[in-house]
Amino acid sequence: MKKLLLSFLAAVTLLQVKADEGMWIPSLIGKNYDEMVRMGLKLSKDDLYSINHSSLKDAVVQFGGGCTAEMISANGLLITNHHCGYGAIAGLSTIEHNYLDNGFWAYSKEQELPAKDMTVIFLERVEDVTAQINAATRRYKGDKQAKKLEEVIKKIEEKAAENKKYVANVKEYFNGNQYLLLVYKKYTDIRLVGNPPKSIGKFGGDTDNWMWPRHTADFSMFRVYAGKDNEPAEYATDNVPYKPKKYLPINIKGPKEGDYTMIFGYPGRTNRYEVSYGVEVAIKDVNPSIVKIRGKRLDIMKAHMDKDKAVYLKLTSMYASIANYWKYFIGQTEQLKRLHVVDQKMDNEAAFTKWAYKNAPEYKGLMRDFSKIYNGYNTYAKHAVYYSECFKAPALAKLGASTEKLYEELDKENPNQDTIKKHVDAIKSARKSIMKTFDKGTETELTAEMLKLFYQDIPKSQHPSVYERVIFKKFGGDDMDKTFRNYAAYLMDNNMFLDSNKFNAFCAHPTLEKMDEDPVVVYALSFVYNYTTYYEPKVDAFAKRKKELAKEYVRGLMEMNKNKLFYPDANSTMRITYGKVLGYSPQDAVHYDYFTTLDGYVAKIKPGDDEFDSPKELVDLYKKKDYGMYVDADGTLHTDFITNNDITGGNSGSPIINGNGEWIGIAFDGNWEAMSGDIAFDKNYKRTICTDARFILFLIEKLGKAHNLIEEMEIRK
Ligand code: ARG
């Protein structure tokens, strides 16, 4: 009886929409509006999203493809996280002008530094194209349907792009049950305006990452430039600051517990509708593999970065992003277990099947179908992870693997010259980007260690032939480490990719013979063909079937809960989440306050430490309590705070907005106790970690002395 009742309750609570849970689609936010108002929103629906006049959506951009940023002045001034600007800041830094270590402040527009390759996109409008897509694909099945789908999407996107005036994407929502067209304007002249020293912008480093309490000032500032007509334009010295349709005024009253907060941003990916079988594979195979491989990779990189500052600057951004998701998967696994997510999901699935038997027989075998596909998948899930995370980690593997398509074309009876050219261009551009983070010492060690790890952890029957036919035959000895080291050193010195003359000669006249003679091509393609011949087809078939089942599952859940408002999984499109400022209890008898202070920051400082040191100037300001107008009523300077908004990776840099539409801080992280949040939202634990607007402005004014920037913003109290 108890069990039955429990699973019934679980089914009811499964997707019960609570204010704090949900990443809502901006164009459909009207459905949540009444609740938002009840919680403290003072704006109109049209102030949130409108295509006819300016609204909050116009102030928020996707930054660099994977982060969020927002407009905070009438002149295109943009703020995002420090960890989002990190690559650009490191790229602009040299040993002589080390903006990463020392910070950077532009005191005039002339001093701003063009951030190459940076882009931002502004959302113009969203349109539901589900009916159009269904009409075009309904009559087909299987592969034919997939092809039709691709065609109709391409057609819709091309039309909406109006001859490259816009960037247009059709995206799937609710696991393929709905399609929306998103139309953007893309700006590419982006310039660095300011950032605190790394010791402040990344204070606490990887030790504090994904954790509360936190004291990081995770922000950096850029400016969007446009042509004289305010339209996108390639970098040019006479471009002018972009005039946004909307920018956010800043409120420095300071958040109080219970205050309404909302976040607009670009969450990347969640899997909230994942089934119990998927969670089991994650816990058992996928996550521990990623953690092990990345841990090894990070150790190797760190040893080389610590020895040489130039290597440090070259690798630090890549290091930070590998470390970020290394720790993420440690936390996710821990919390999936602690919160018994597999059991929760199993209860929900049992309730779903029970409902299906009674009310919707077409779904009654769905869970059994899931279980079947996962049974097959278990035997090669690990290989798939090792292929992408381990084999492909070293630069040589990526360089070699980039020739796959060209190899295939040249192997044909009548290779097509245009196709060859296309593949050669792709290899050139892959090489260009891989070489940006190439350091020979690091890469030699990495190649050897990744070869060894793959060899040891993947069943022998699944190994590519290069191990027996080349490595052990020609480099083998009793000492395995030495074998892989010697082979890696040999690869390093014998290939066409690291020798520009040889590489250019190859690109001018690519032949199969040259490829067969290149040791790096031989090594990489042995892994590639082993994977693409035996494992990739299985992985693809699994993914395809899983997608079909997941679509049915979500549709079934919506039928089962007709009166409930559903939100779709994150998919790198703009979403709104609303909730409030709120502390939490991480474990029995422990309570976490909703904010931290500079007192706590200074108490954490460890002079000379890689993660916990900070400039003397900050400590001096602290000693003098020189907080200016940013001081809290309690006499301290607040640094970070938390809310119960529902965000994930990609939301980094999102604005925290109060009920009046004012900016009160910037979101930058999630908390340890809710690291399973991308798979299952937990109301008790899930929090968003933000840097307080007052801490940011204090650093700009008192540490950076960039009064020009403070004056540019609209600050309210
Ligand atoms: N966990 C943060 C996020 O995913 C990134 C923090 C970057 N800092 C770091 N120490 N790696 O948004």
XYZ file of C-alpha atoms and ligand atoms in Angstrom:
729
model
C 0.000 0.000 0.000
C 2.723 2.364 0.988
C 4.691 1.654 -2.135
C 1.675 2.170 -4.326
C 0.921 5.450 -2.657
C 4.530 6.492 -3.051
C 4.638 5.861 -6.747
C 1.351 7.667 -7.164
C 2.781 10.671 -5.364
C 5.912 10.484 -7.435
C 3.872 10.588 -10.608
C 1.970 13.609 -9.441
C 5.073 15.486 -8.400
C 7.035 14.448 -11.475
C 6.554 17.585 -13.452
C 4.364 19.616 -11.197
C 5.389 23.074 -12.115
C 6.759 25.049 -9.230
C 7.796 28.630 -9.613
C 11.456 27.798 -9.201
C 11.589 24.859 -11.597
C 11.426 25.448 -15.330
C 13.315 27.041 -18.195
C 10.482 28.737 -20.035
C 10.276 29.790 -23.674
C 10.204 33.631 -23.796
C 7.594 33.892 -26.554
C 5.215 31.706 -24.513
C 5.902 33.305 -21.129
C 2.341 34.655 -21.029
C 1.240 31.310 -19.589
C 3.400 31.856 -16.501
C 2.677 35.550 -16.211
C 0.057 35.471 -13.436
C 2.280 33.385 -11.246
C 5.222 35.683 -11.881
C 3.131 38.658 -10.810
C 2.001 36.826 -7.677
C 5.647 36.281 -6.832
C 6.669 39.915 -7.269
C 7.004 40.801 -10.950
C 5.992 44.426 -11.622
C 6.359 44.465 -15.420
C 3.876 43.792 -18.216
C 3.958 40.714 -20.437
C 5.198 42.871 -23.268
C 8.092 44.141 -21.158
C 9.389 40.560 -21.040
C 9.025 39.537 -24.671
C 7.677 41.502 -27.578
C 8.499 41.681 -31.241
C 6.839 45.032 -31.738
C 8.726 47.129 -29.245
C 11.785 46.764 -27.063
C 11.591 44.229 -24.257
C 13.947 42.485 -21.828
C 14.805 39.839 -24.404
C 16.569 42.553 -26.433
C 19.065 43.186 -23.637
C 20.234 39.560 -23.440
C 22.569 37.850 -25.922
C 24.236 34.545 -26.458
C 27.942 35.245 -26.032
C 30.616 33.297 -27.900
C 28.239 30.451 -28.690
C 28.221 28.933 -25.198
C 27.524 31.671 -22.660
C 25.094 34.494 -21.956
C 25.731 38.240 -21.646
C 23.625 41.366 -21.269
C 23.613 45.000 -22.327
C 24.193 47.401 -19.437
C 24.447 50.720 -21.225
C 22.972 52.628 -24.144
C 26.343 52.278 -25.892
C 26.639 48.546 -26.305
C 28.489 47.857 -23.049
C 28.087 44.208 -22.237
C 28.762 42.195 -19.109
C 29.323 38.447 -18.897
C 31.219 36.056 -16.643
C 34.980 36.131 -16.248
C 35.036 32.456 -17.164
C 33.130 33.282 -20.376
C 35.595 35.988 -21.387
C 38.521 33.868 -20.194
C 39.654 32.591 -23.596
C 39.488 36.060 -25.125
C 41.349 37.646 -22.186
C 44.049 34.949 -22.223
C 44.312 35.304 -26.001
C 44.950 39.057 -25.676
C 47.508 38.505 -22.897
C 51.263 38.185 -23.275
C 53.986 37.745 -20.682
C 54.635 41.538 -20.931
C 50.961 42.579 -20.960
C 49.339 39.953 -18.823
C 45.721 41.144 -18.626
C 44.672 37.769 -17.298
C 46.866 38.036 -14.207
C 46.774 41.795 -13.736
C 43.328 42.761 -14.932
C 42.446 45.183 -17.695
C 40.451 48.426 -17.757
C 39.806 50.598 -20.787
C 39.592 54.247 -19.715
C 38.446 55.322 -23.160
C 36.954 53.592 -26.189
C 40.329 53.842 -27.949
C 41.859 51.564 -25.336
C 39.365 48.751 -25.887
C 40.906 45.611 -27.391
C 39.317 43.731 -30.311
C 38.525 40.167 -29.229
C 39.133 38.119 -32.359
C 36.644 35.377 -33.179
C 34.149 36.574 -30.560
C 30.499 36.818 -31.579
C 27.191 37.706 -29.945
C 23.684 37.067 -31.232
C 20.556 39.097 -30.492
C 17.210 37.321 -30.668
C 14.846 39.083 -33.050
C 11.844 36.780 -32.907
C 10.542 33.257 -32.277
C 7.958 31.525 -34.421
C 6.213 28.175 -33.973
C 6.734 26.159 -37.171
C 5.505 22.796 -35.857
C 2.409 22.678 -38.070
C 4.393 23.471 -41.200
C 6.992 20.810 -40.408
C 4.445 18.160 -39.536
C 2.517 18.845 -42.733
C 5.653 18.373 -44.806
C 6.836 15.184 -43.084
C 3.635 13.445 -42.015
C 3.314 11.242 -45.088
C 6.790 9.712 -44.720
C 8.420 7.193 -42.406
C 11.915 6.332 -41.185
C 14.886 7.628 -43.164
C 12.645 9.247 -45.774
C 10.955 11.229 -43.045
C 14.294 12.268 -41.570
C 15.392 13.498 -44.967
C 12.163 15.440 -45.503
C 12.544 16.966 -42.085
C 16.032 18.146 -42.898
C 14.813 19.612 -46.181
C 11.884 21.523 -44.778
C 13.975 22.887 -41.896
C 16.598 24.096 -44.338
C 13.935 25.786 -46.418
C 12.398 27.558 -43.437
C 15.821 28.695 -42.223
C 16.891 29.980 -45.619
C 13.745 31.987 -46.066
C 13.968 33.509 -42.583
C 17.632 34.412 -43.034
C 16.618 36.876 -45.797
C 19.822 36.529 -47.715
C 22.160 36.372 -44.700
C 20.652 39.428 -43.049
C 19.747 37.161 -40.125
C 20.932 33.929 -38.599
C 17.947 31.583 -38.497
C 17.702 28.230 -36.717
C 14.856 25.780 -36.341
C 15.175 23.903 -33.048
C 13.406 20.963 -31.504
C 11.543 21.345 -28.235
C 9.894 18.744 -25.995
C 12.073 16.024 -27.502
C 10.840 16.664 -31.023
C 7.166 17.282 -30.279
C 7.473 20.969 -31.136
C 9.627 23.063 -33.511
C 10.425 26.736 -33.142
C 12.176 29.037 -35.574
C 14.603 31.474 -33.935
C 15.803 34.500 -35.847
C 18.928 36.348 -34.679
C 21.232 39.189 -35.627
C 24.892 38.329 -35.234
C 27.571 40.885 -34.301
C 31.253 40.069 -34.694
C 33.123 43.250 -33.734
C 33.413 42.697 -29.993
C 36.053 44.457 -27.879
C 37.371 43.819 -24.394
C 36.524 46.656 -22.007
C 37.463 45.393 -18.583
C 38.164 42.449 -16.346
C 39.438 42.021 -12.797
C 42.693 40.115 -12.210
C 42.226 36.363 -12.514
C 42.800 35.950 -8.786
C 39.511 37.850 -8.242
C 37.555 36.795 -11.335
C 38.338 33.137 -10.672
C 38.818 33.403 -6.913
C 38.650 29.944 -5.358
C 39.533 28.271 -8.672
C 38.615 24.657 -9.167
C 38.461 24.049 -5.412
C 35.466 26.367 -5.017
C 34.014 25.677 -8.467
C 30.430 24.312 -8.330
C 30.250 25.135 -4.618
C 28.487 27.453 -2.220
C 29.553 29.446 -0.142
C 31.423 31.358 -2.792
C 33.195 34.711 -3.120
C 34.155 34.937 -6.800
C 33.712 38.159 -8.804
C 33.017 36.222 -11.978
C 32.616 39.068 -14.488
C 34.251 40.631 -17.528
C 33.048 43.409 -19.825
C 33.060 43.833 -23.569
C 31.510 46.252 -26.028
C 29.538 45.406 -29.139
C 30.434 47.483 -32.190
C 28.327 47.987 -35.307
C 28.477 49.765 -38.627
C 27.249 53.371 -38.793
C 23.741 52.034 -39.492
C 23.834 50.043 -36.189
C 23.816 46.822 -38.231
C 26.372 43.975 -37.918
C 29.721 44.788 -39.504
C 33.110 43.096 -39.595
C 35.775 44.633 -37.382
C 36.805 48.096 -38.574
C 38.387 50.953 -36.680
C 35.579 53.305 -37.662
C 32.802 51.014 -36.441
C 30.716 52.604 -33.708
C 29.313 51.356 -30.378
C 26.112 49.420 -30.950
C 22.898 51.040 -29.694
C 20.815 48.254 -28.157
C 17.023 48.290 -28.332
C 17.098 47.698 -24.592
C 19.708 47.739 -21.827
C 19.377 46.913 -18.154
C 19.458 49.622 -15.490
C 21.364 48.556 -12.388
C 19.848 48.488 -8.918
C 22.269 48.607 -5.972
C 19.802 48.392 -3.113
C 20.910 44.788 -2.653
C 18.866 41.572 -2.695
C 17.000 40.372 0.404
C 15.892 36.831 1.094
C 12.529 36.185 -0.571
C 12.948 38.906 -3.234
C 11.614 38.009 -6.680
C 14.316 37.216 -9.244
C 14.275 36.163 -12.854
C 16.962 35.137 -15.271
C 17.012 35.428 -19.050
C 19.726 33.345 -20.698
C 20.872 30.562 -22.992
C 20.901 27.290 -21.020
C 22.746 24.646 -23.063
C 21.436 21.180 -22.371
C 19.369 19.359 -19.782
C 18.026 15.807 -19.783
C 15.161 16.129 -17.369
C 13.136 13.472 -19.209
C 15.987 10.951 -19.104
C 14.827 7.470 -18.078
C 16.212 5.382 -15.209
C 18.232 3.187 -17.594
C 20.110 6.213 -18.867
C 20.885 7.367 -15.346
C 22.242 3.910 -14.511
C 24.682 3.956 -17.452
C 25.754 7.463 -16.482
C 26.528 6.414 -12.919
C 28.207 3.154 -13.825
C 30.137 3.767 -17.056
C 29.936 7.179 -18.654
C 30.642 9.532 -15.752
C 33.466 7.565 -14.083
C 35.176 7.201 -17.473
C 35.032 10.923 -18.204
C 36.313 11.738 -14.723
C 39.213 9.314 -14.970
C 40.347 10.434 -18.432
C 40.009 14.153 -17.701
C 41.781 13.776 -14.360
C 44.801 12.299 -16.139
C 44.686 14.952 -18.855
C 44.570 17.762 -16.316
C 47.541 16.398 -14.339
C 49.654 16.320 -17.480
C 48.630 19.797 -18.602
C 49.136 21.324 -15.175
C 52.685 19.974 -14.832
C 53.645 21.637 -18.118
C 51.760 24.866 -17.430
C 53.414 25.290 -14.052
C 56.851 25.088 -15.640
C 56.378 27.759 -18.306
C 54.244 30.921 -18.239
C 53.879 31.008 -22.043
C 52.559 27.440 -21.994
C 50.277 28.507 -19.169
C 48.742 31.312 -21.235
C 48.340 29.020 -24.207
C 46.610 26.203 -22.350
C 44.834 27.861 -19.445
C 41.478 28.408 -21.104
C 41.285 24.837 -22.383
C 42.453 23.593 -18.986
C 39.671 25.516 -17.224
C 36.953 24.096 -19.438
C 38.206 20.519 -19.107
C 38.435 20.992 -15.323
C 34.958 22.478 -15.167
C 33.295 19.365 -16.556
C 35.690 16.990 -14.814
C 34.371 18.289 -11.504
C 30.834 18.496 -12.876
C 30.740 14.748 -13.547
C 32.180 13.945 -10.121
C 29.402 16.001 -8.553
C 26.673 14.725 -10.822
C 27.486 11.096 -10.012
C 27.634 11.793 -6.280
C 24.278 13.575 -6.246
C 22.503 11.125 -8.562
C 23.338 8.495 -5.959
C 22.629 10.585 -2.875
C 19.255 11.743 -4.143
C 18.319 8.233 -5.361
C 17.510 9.547 -8.803
C 17.353 6.060 -10.342
C 14.695 5.047 -7.807
C 12.761 8.285 -8.359
C 12.779 7.722 -12.102
C 11.797 4.066 -11.739
C 8.800 5.038 -9.634
C 7.745 7.608 -12.200
C 8.143 5.115 -15.017
C 6.106 2.490 -13.178
C 3.329 5.020 -12.645
C 3.474 5.982 -16.310
C 3.131 2.377 -17.449
C 0.287 1.816 -15.020
C -1.494 4.870 -16.425
C -0.838 3.656 -19.966
C -2.391 0.235 -19.338
C -5.518 1.928 -18.107
C -5.783 4.947 -20.370
C -3.408 4.904 -23.314
C -2.377 1.415 -24.428
C -0.064 2.753 -27.143
C 2.404 3.625 -24.399
C 2.217 0.459 -22.360
C 5.331 -1.136 -23.867
C 7.396 2.056 -23.950
C 9.469 1.384 -20.850
C 10.148 -2.147 -22.011
C 11.426 -0.724 -25.306
C 13.757 1.602 -23.420
C 15.088 -1.301 -21.393
C 15.795 -3.301 -24.573
C 17.869 -0.624 -26.279
C 19.884 0.068 -23.134
C 20.706 -3.622 -22.764
C 22.500 -3.543 -26.090
C 24.080 -0.155 -25.494
C 25.767 -1.111 -22.231
C 28.432 -3.180 -23.979
C 29.871 -0.307 -26.007
C 28.876 2.832 -24.061
C 32.352 2.956 -22.572
C 34.063 2.601 -25.930
C 32.119 5.601 -27.222
C 33.280 7.724 -24.289
C 36.894 6.600 -24.621
C 36.820 7.310 -28.325
C 35.861 10.955 -27.911
C 37.400 11.771 -24.524
C 40.568 9.646 -24.541
C 41.625 8.802 -28.103
C 40.677 12.272 -29.360
C 42.282 14.211 -26.493
C 45.770 14.635 -28.035
C 46.286 17.120 -30.847
C 47.955 14.471 -33.028
C 44.855 12.287 -32.836
C 42.637 15.193 -33.865
C 44.976 16.180 -36.692
C 45.166 12.630 -38.004
C 41.441 12.054 -37.629
C 40.678 15.234 -39.576
C 41.844 13.434 -42.756
C 39.143 10.731 -42.596
C 36.820 12.206 -45.223
C 39.648 13.080 -47.583
C 41.016 9.562 -47.273
C 37.657 8.137 -48.241
C 37.280 10.409 -51.234
C 40.788 9.654 -52.522
C 40.084 5.970 -52.085
C 37.212 6.158 -54.590
C 37.622 5.083 -58.168
C 36.914 8.562 -59.494
C 37.573 11.079 -56.757
C 35.782 14.393 -57.228
C 38.143 17.380 -57.346
C 35.698 19.803 -55.704
C 35.057 17.365 -52.889
C 38.778 16.902 -52.401
C 39.253 20.639 -52.183
C 36.442 20.942 -49.668
C 38.007 18.249 -47.447
C 41.473 19.772 -47.731
C 40.074 23.140 -46.630
C 38.413 21.465 -43.670
C 41.738 19.864 -42.656
C 43.477 23.239 -42.949
C 40.974 24.957 -40.715
C 40.978 22.100 -38.187
C 44.764 22.331 -38.065
C 44.625 26.083 -37.577
C 42.392 25.776 -34.538
C 44.165 22.710 -33.065
C 47.548 24.441 -33.278
C 46.311 27.333 -31.144
C 46.650 25.129 -28.080
C 49.567 22.979 -29.245
C 52.521 22.562 -26.913
C 54.958 19.840 -27.929
C 56.031 18.725 -24.454
C 52.472 18.470 -23.183
C 51.254 16.761 -26.324
C 53.970 14.095 -26.411
C 53.136 13.012 -22.888
C 49.401 13.248 -23.511
C 49.606 11.078 -26.641
C 51.492 8.359 -24.758
C 49.215 8.423 -21.713
C 45.964 8.412 -23.674
C 47.155 5.478 -25.788
C 47.941 3.607 -22.604
C 44.655 4.431 -20.889
C 42.621 3.293 -23.879
C 44.689 0.116 -24.052
C 44.141 -0.710 -20.404
C 40.492 0.230 -19.962
C 38.807 -0.942 -23.154
C 38.378 -4.693 -23.715
C 41.074 -6.101 -25.963
C 38.548 -7.406 -28.453
C 37.562 -3.790 -29.157
C 41.077 -2.409 -29.778
C 42.108 -0.931 -33.118
C 44.759 -2.891 -34.978
C 47.464 -0.243 -34.628
C 48.342 -1.571 -31.165
C 49.431 -5.007 -32.383
C 50.506 -4.198 -35.901
C 52.528 -1.077 -35.233
C 53.025 -0.131 -31.625
C 53.951 -3.471 -30.096
C 55.606 -4.771 -33.196
C 57.924 -1.825 -33.737
C 58.149 -0.145 -30.343
C 57.325 -2.977 -28.006
C 59.407 -4.076 -25.120
C 58.581 -5.325 -21.681
C 58.053 -1.848 -20.393
C 54.612 -0.660 -21.464
C 55.212 2.968 -20.449
C 58.372 3.105 -22.471
C 56.635 1.574 -25.465
C 53.948 4.254 -25.566
C 56.445 7.028 -24.813
C 58.720 5.989 -27.660
C 55.831 5.658 -30.052
C 54.486 9.097 -29.099
C 57.922 10.666 -29.567
C 58.219 8.984 -32.952
C 54.780 10.289 -34.028
C 55.718 13.768 -32.909
C 58.818 13.882 -35.117
C 57.435 12.057 -38.124
C 54.337 13.627 -39.552
C 53.257 16.216 -42.067
C 51.080 18.276 -39.736
C 53.828 19.873 -37.671
C 55.953 20.754 -40.665
C 54.354 23.601 -42.609
C 56.294 22.887 -45.829
C 55.314 19.251 -45.832
C 51.753 20.097 -44.869
C 51.341 22.713 -47.594
C 52.864 20.388 -50.159
C 50.397 17.713 -49.141
C 47.440 20.093 -49.332
C 48.500 21.164 -52.824
C 48.733 17.541 -54.014
C 47.009 15.181 -51.622
C 47.464 11.479 -52.395
C 46.548 8.247 -50.665
C 50.162 7.202 -50.765
C 51.335 10.191 -48.742
C 48.626 9.477 -46.205
C 49.471 5.804 -45.915
C 53.071 6.767 -45.283
C 52.274 9.294 -42.586
C 52.557 7.663 -39.125
C 50.053 10.066 -37.547
C 47.452 9.382 -40.228
C 48.003 5.643 -39.780
C 47.639 5.873 -35.998
C 44.562 8.100 -36.019
C 42.690 6.401 -38.848
C 43.191 3.016 -37.227
C 41.161 4.272 -34.261
C 38.706 6.101 -36.487
C 37.929 3.146 -38.768
C 37.731 0.725 -35.878
C 35.145 2.990 -34.286
C 33.187 3.967 -37.375
C 33.026 0.391 -38.652
C 32.094 -1.512 -35.523
C 30.803 0.865 -32.861
C 29.503 4.058 -34.373
C 26.695 2.308 -36.289
C 25.525 0.802 -33.018
C 25.799 4.076 -31.146
C 23.909 5.854 -33.924
C 21.169 3.249 -34.086
C 20.824 3.431 -30.330
C 20.660 7.229 -30.371
C 18.085 7.237 -33.154
C 15.822 4.749 -31.427
C 16.249 6.490 -28.101
C 15.206 9.762 -29.690
C 12.011 8.202 -31.034
C 11.182 6.671 -27.678
C 11.961 9.887 -25.804
C 9.629 11.807 -28.094
C 6.848 9.340 -27.313
C 7.597 9.465 -23.603
C 7.314 13.237 -23.399
C 4.141 13.213 -25.486
C 2.734 10.514 -23.186
C 3.633 12.459 -20.055
C 1.848 15.502 -21.429
C -1.251 13.439 -22.141
C -1.075 11.932 -18.692
C -0.865 15.377 -17.037
C -3.214 17.447 -19.165
C -3.542 20.380 -16.790
C 0.106 20.857 -16.152
C 2.333 23.455 -17.745
C 5.401 21.699 -19.169
C 8.748 23.205 -20.047
C 11.099 21.688 -22.628
C 14.673 20.582 -21.986
C 17.316 23.245 -22.493
C 18.608 23.420 -26.082
C 20.856 26.510 -26.250
C 17.951 28.836 -26.948
C 16.762 31.731 -24.821
C 14.797 30.829 -21.710
C 13.342 32.602 -18.713
C 13.388 31.219 -15.198
C 11.840 32.926 -12.186
C 12.084 32.337 -8.454
C 13.521 34.121 -5.466
C 16.575 34.853 -3.353
C 16.882 31.924 -0.962
C 19.377 30.161 1.323
C 19.305 26.397 1.886
C 20.193 23.549 4.147
C 22.875 21.360 2.521
C 22.625 18.638 5.137
C 21.034 17.876 8.463
C 21.615 20.641 11.036
C 23.473 22.913 8.606
C 22.036 26.120 7.134
C 23.581 28.225 4.378
C 22.874 31.966 4.296
C 21.916 33.475 0.971
C 24.901 35.853 0.747
C 28.651 36.096 1.381
C 30.759 39.146 2.237
C 34.194 40.610 1.635
C 35.018 39.655 5.235
C 34.591 36.032 4.224
C 36.586 36.638 1.055
C 39.544 38.083 2.921
C 39.424 35.279 5.483
C 39.893 32.783 2.635
C 42.966 34.498 1.153
C 46.158 32.391 1.128
C 49.141 34.453 -0.001
C 51.019 32.882 -2.907
C 48.296 30.332 -3.559
C 47.232 29.547 -7.092
C 43.528 29.733 -6.327
C 43.111 31.762 -3.148
C 45.477 34.713 -3.360
C 44.293 38.228 -4.231
C 45.878 41.633 -4.894
C 47.016 43.730 -1.982
C 44.894 46.635 -3.298
C 41.749 44.662 -2.573
C 42.862 43.911 0.970
C 43.704 47.601 1.463
C 40.209 48.619 0.370
C 38.838 46.042 2.772
C 40.924 47.329 5.675
C 39.733 50.882 5.053
C 36.169 49.635 4.549
C 36.223 51.825 1.470
C 33.016 50.463 -0.038
C 31.511 53.744 -1.257
C 27.866 53.563 -2.229
C 28.071 49.802 -2.521
C 28.094 49.090 1.229
C 25.182 47.019 2.535
C 22.932 48.269 5.334
C 24.751 45.762 7.576
C 28.035 47.612 7.017
C 29.709 44.868 4.978
C 30.292 44.546 1.262
C 28.228 41.659 -0.072
C 30.080 39.535 -2.609
C 27.882 36.668 -3.893
C 24.303 35.508 -3.321
C 22.050 32.594 -4.247
C 18.557 32.198 -5.678
C 16.409 29.186 -6.480
C 16.267 29.939 -10.215
C 16.582 26.990 -12.579
C 19.708 27.327 -14.723
C 22.416 25.192 -16.290
C 25.667 25.485 -18.277
C 25.258 28.132 -20.978
C 23.393 30.377 -18.559
C 26.811 31.559 -17.362
C 26.806 35.346 -17.533
C 23.022 35.651 -17.353
C 21.503 38.702 -15.686
C 19.675 38.331 -12.373
C 16.763 40.710 -12.782
C 14.466 42.003 -10.035
C 10.706 42.561 -10.230
C 11.219 45.985 -11.816
C 13.397 44.729 -14.625
C 16.638 45.976 -13.064
C 19.984 44.147 -13.024
C 21.047 43.090 -9.514
C 23.863 40.693 -10.354
C 25.220 38.058 -12.675
C 24.668 34.285 -12.542
C 27.789 32.152 -12.767
C 27.400 28.723 -11.223
C 25.350 25.946 -9.677
C 25.853 24.333 -6.270
C 27.333 20.973 -5.306
C 24.279 19.498 -3.598
C 22.247 19.854 -6.808
C 24.801 18.700 -9.369
C 22.312 16.110 -10.585
C 20.065 19.003 -11.618
C 20.462 18.579 -15.357
C 18.843 15.156 -15.020
C 16.458 15.751 -12.123
C 15.517 19.091 -10.594
C 15.601 19.038 -6.809
C 13.613 21.792 -5.191
C 15.335 21.569 -1.810
C 18.863 21.864 -3.096
C 18.935 23.520 -6.497
C 20.418 27.028 -6.358
C 21.937 29.560 -8.738
C 25.119 31.292 -7.574
C 25.438 34.973 -8.530
C 27.935 37.785 -8.057
C 26.245 40.787 -6.423
C 26.046 43.880 -8.660
C 27.511 45.918 -5.787
C 30.683 43.812 -5.601
C 31.152 44.189 -9.357
C 30.665 47.963 -9.392
C 32.907 48.315 -6.339
C 35.713 46.512 -8.192
C 35.229 48.595 -11.346
C 35.247 51.859 -9.416
C 37.595 51.302 -6.488
C 40.034 48.727 -7.805
C 39.919 49.479 -11.547
C 39.246 53.219 -11.121
C 37.237 52.980 -14.330
C 34.886 55.861 -13.478
C 34.144 56.158 -17.177
C 32.324 52.832 -17.049
C 30.402 53.614 -13.871
C 29.233 56.860 -15.466
C 28.103 55.011 -18.542
C 25.729 52.775 -16.583
C 22.315 53.713 -15.238
C 22.616 53.077 -11.509
C 19.568 53.205 -9.218
C 19.177 52.840 -5.517
N 31.123 26.009 -12.976
C 31.019 27.185 -13.777
C 30.036 26.975 -14.891
O 29.962 25.918 -15.473
C 32.306 27.569 -14.409
C 33.302 28.041 -13.478
C 34.640 28.211 -14.132
N 35.640 28.229 -13.087
C 36.534 27.256 -12.898
N 37.223 27.269 -11.779
N 36.765 26.283 -13.745
O 29.338 27.871 -15.301
